[in-house]
Amino acid sequence: MARQPRPERTTLPGIADVRIVADTATTQRIVDVLRTEFVITEPRPYSGGRSYLQLDTGNTAPDDLDGEA
């Protein structure tokens, strides 16, 4: 069966999509460390030891896509 094409992913300035591949205890330690410096969402667990979360760096400036300052 052919895979359905995925819609193009969009991102917001200052927001990072993070994937962690680790056991539950290690994932929790990583999350604890990230929370000391950033605002993050609760990790969403998936099969195979994967978890996904979003991390807010606090940067709201648009990306410089044209190389202009």
Backbone as numpy.savetxt, mean C-alpha at the origin, in Angstrom:
# Nx Ny Nz CAx CAy CAz Cx Cy Cz
-9.35 -20.81 -19.04 -10.19 -19.64 -19.04 -9.29 -18.40 -19.04
-9.59 -17.46 -19.92 -8.80 -16.23 -20.03 -9.11 -15.31 -18.86
-8.09 -14.62 -18.40 -8.26 -13.65 -17.32 -8.96 -12.41 -17.83
-9.78 -11.85 -16.98 -10.43 -10.58 -17.30 -9.39 -9.47 -17.20
-9.39 -8.53 -18.12 -8.45 -7.42 -18.00 -8.77 -6.60 -16.75
-7.72 -6.18 -16.06 -7.90 -5.37 -14.86 -8.01 -3.90 -15.25
-8.86 -3.18 -14.55 -8.90 -1.74 -14.82 -7.58 -1.10 -14.37
-7.22 -0.01 -15.02 -5.99 0.68 -14.65 -6.09 1.14 -13.20
-5.02 0.93 -12.45 -5.00 1.33 -11.06 -4.76 2.83 -10.96
-5.45 3.43 -10.03 -5.24 4.85 -9.80 -4.65 5.02 -8.40
-3.89 6.07 -8.24 -3.30 6.37 -6.94 -3.59 7.81 -6.58
-3.48 8.09 -5.31 -3.65 9.45 -4.82 -2.29 9.97 -4.37
-2.03 11.27 -4.53 -0.76 11.81 -4.07 -0.53 11.50 -2.59
0.64 11.00 -2.28 0.98 10.73 -0.90 0.49 9.42 -0.34
-0.25 8.63 -1.13 -0.78 7.35 -0.67 -0.02 6.23 -1.36
0.50 5.29 -0.57 1.21 4.15 -1.12 0.41 2.89 -0.87
0.29 2.04 -1.88 -0.29 0.71 -1.71 0.85 -0.22 -1.35
0.71 -0.94 -0.24 1.79 -1.77 0.28 1.32 -3.22 0.35
2.17 -4.13 -0.14 1.90 -5.56 -0.03 2.94 -6.15 0.89
2.50 -6.92 1.86 3.39 -7.62 2.78 3.18 -9.11 2.56
4.26 -9.85 2.37 4.18 -11.31 2.26 4.96 -11.87 3.45
4.23 -12.33 4.45 4.86 -12.81 5.68 3.82 -13.56 6.51
4.30 -14.24 7.55 3.36 -14.89 8.46 2.66 -13.82 9.29
1.64 -14.21 10.03 0.81 -13.28 10.78 1.61 -12.47 11.80
2.50 -13.11 12.54 3.28 -12.41 13.57 4.21 -11.38 12.94
4.86 -11.74 11.85 5.76 -10.81 11.19 4.99 -9.64 10.59
3.86 -9.93 9.96 3.02 -8.87 9.42 2.63 -7.89 10.51
2.24 -8.40 11.67 1.83 -7.52 12.76 2.99 -6.64 13.23
4.18 -7.17 13.29 5.34 -6.37 13.70 5.62 -5.26 12.69
5.51 -5.58 11.41 5.71 -4.57 10.37 4.65 -3.48 10.48
3.42 -3.88 10.67 2.32 -2.92 10.82 2.57 -2.03 12.03
2.99 -2.61 13.14 3.26 -1.82 14.35 4.33 -0.76 14.09
5.39 -1.14 13.37 6.47 -0.20 13.07 5.97 0.90 12.13
5.23 0.52 11.09 4.72 1.52 10.15 3.82 2.53 10.86
3.03 2.06 11.81 2.11 2.97 12.53 2.84 4.01 13.37
4.09 3.77 13.72 4.81 4.76 14.51 5.16 5.99 13.68
5.21 5.85 12.36 5.61 6.95 11.49 4.54 7.42 10.51
3.56 6.56 10.21 2.59 6.85 9.17 1.17 6.52 9.62
0.21 7.09 8.91 -1.19 6.67 9.05 -1.39 5.55 8.04
-1.86 4.40 8.51 -2.08 3.26 7.60 -3.47 2.68 7.83
-3.94 1.96 6.82 -5.20 1.24 6.95 -4.93 -0.11 7.62
-5.96 -0.76 8.08 -5.81 -2.13 8.59 -5.43 -3.03 7.42
-4.46 -3.91 7.61 -4.08 -4.82 6.53 -5.25 -5.73 6.13
-5.42 -5.92 4.84 -6.44 -6.84 4.33 -5.75 -8.15 4.00
-6.05 -9.22 4.72 -5.36 -10.50 4.46 -5.89 -11.20 3.21
-4.98 -11.81 2.48 -5.30 -12.62 1.32 -4.59 -13.96 1.47
-4.87 -14.88 0.59 -4.25 -16.20 0.66 -2.74 -16.11 0.43
-2.04 -17.13 0.84 -0.60 -17.20 0.60 0.23 -16.29 1.49
-0.32 -15.86 2.62 0.43 -15.01 3.53 0.57 -13.57 3.07
-0.27 -13.15 2.14 -0.20 -11.78 1.64 -1.18 -10.90 2.40
-0.76 -9.68 2.64 -1.63 -8.66 3.22 -1.40 -7.37 2.46
-2.45 -6.61 2.28 -2.37 -5.34 1.57 -2.87 -4.23 2.48
-2.21 -3.08 2.41 -2.65 -1.92 3.18 -2.29 -0.67 2.41
-2.83 0.44 2.85 -2.48 1.73 2.27 -1.79 2.55 3.34
-0.80 3.32 2.91 0.02 4.12 3.80 -0.04 5.57 3.33
-0.36 6.46 4.25 -0.46 7.89 3.94 0.83 8.57 4.37
1.59 9.08 3.40 2.84 9.75 3.71 2.64 11.20 4.12
1.43 11.71 3.94 1.15 13.10 4.27 1.47 14.06 3.15
1.98 13.56 2.03 2.31 14.40 0.88 1.07 14.59 0.04
0.64 15.81 -0.14 -0.55 16.07 -0.96 -0.20 16.77 -2.27
1.10 16.99 -2.53 1.50 17.62 -3.78 1.35 16.62 -4.93
0.86 17.07 -6.08 0.75 16.15 -7.22 2.13 15.69 -7.67
2.20 14.50 -8.23 3.45 13.97 -8.75 3.94 14.85 -9.90
5.25 14.98 -10.01 5.86 15.74 -11.09 6.10 14.79 -12.26
5.11 14.64 -13.10 5.19 13.67 -14.20 5.98 14.18 -15.39
6.13 15.50 -15.52 6.83 16.05 -16.67 8.28 16.43 -16.37
8.74 16.19 -15.16 10.10 16.54 -14.79 10.29 18.02 -14.53
9.19 18.75 -14.41 9.27 20.19 -14.15 9.05 20.43 -12.66
9.73 21.41 -12.13 9.57 21.74 -10.70 8.52 22.80 -10.52
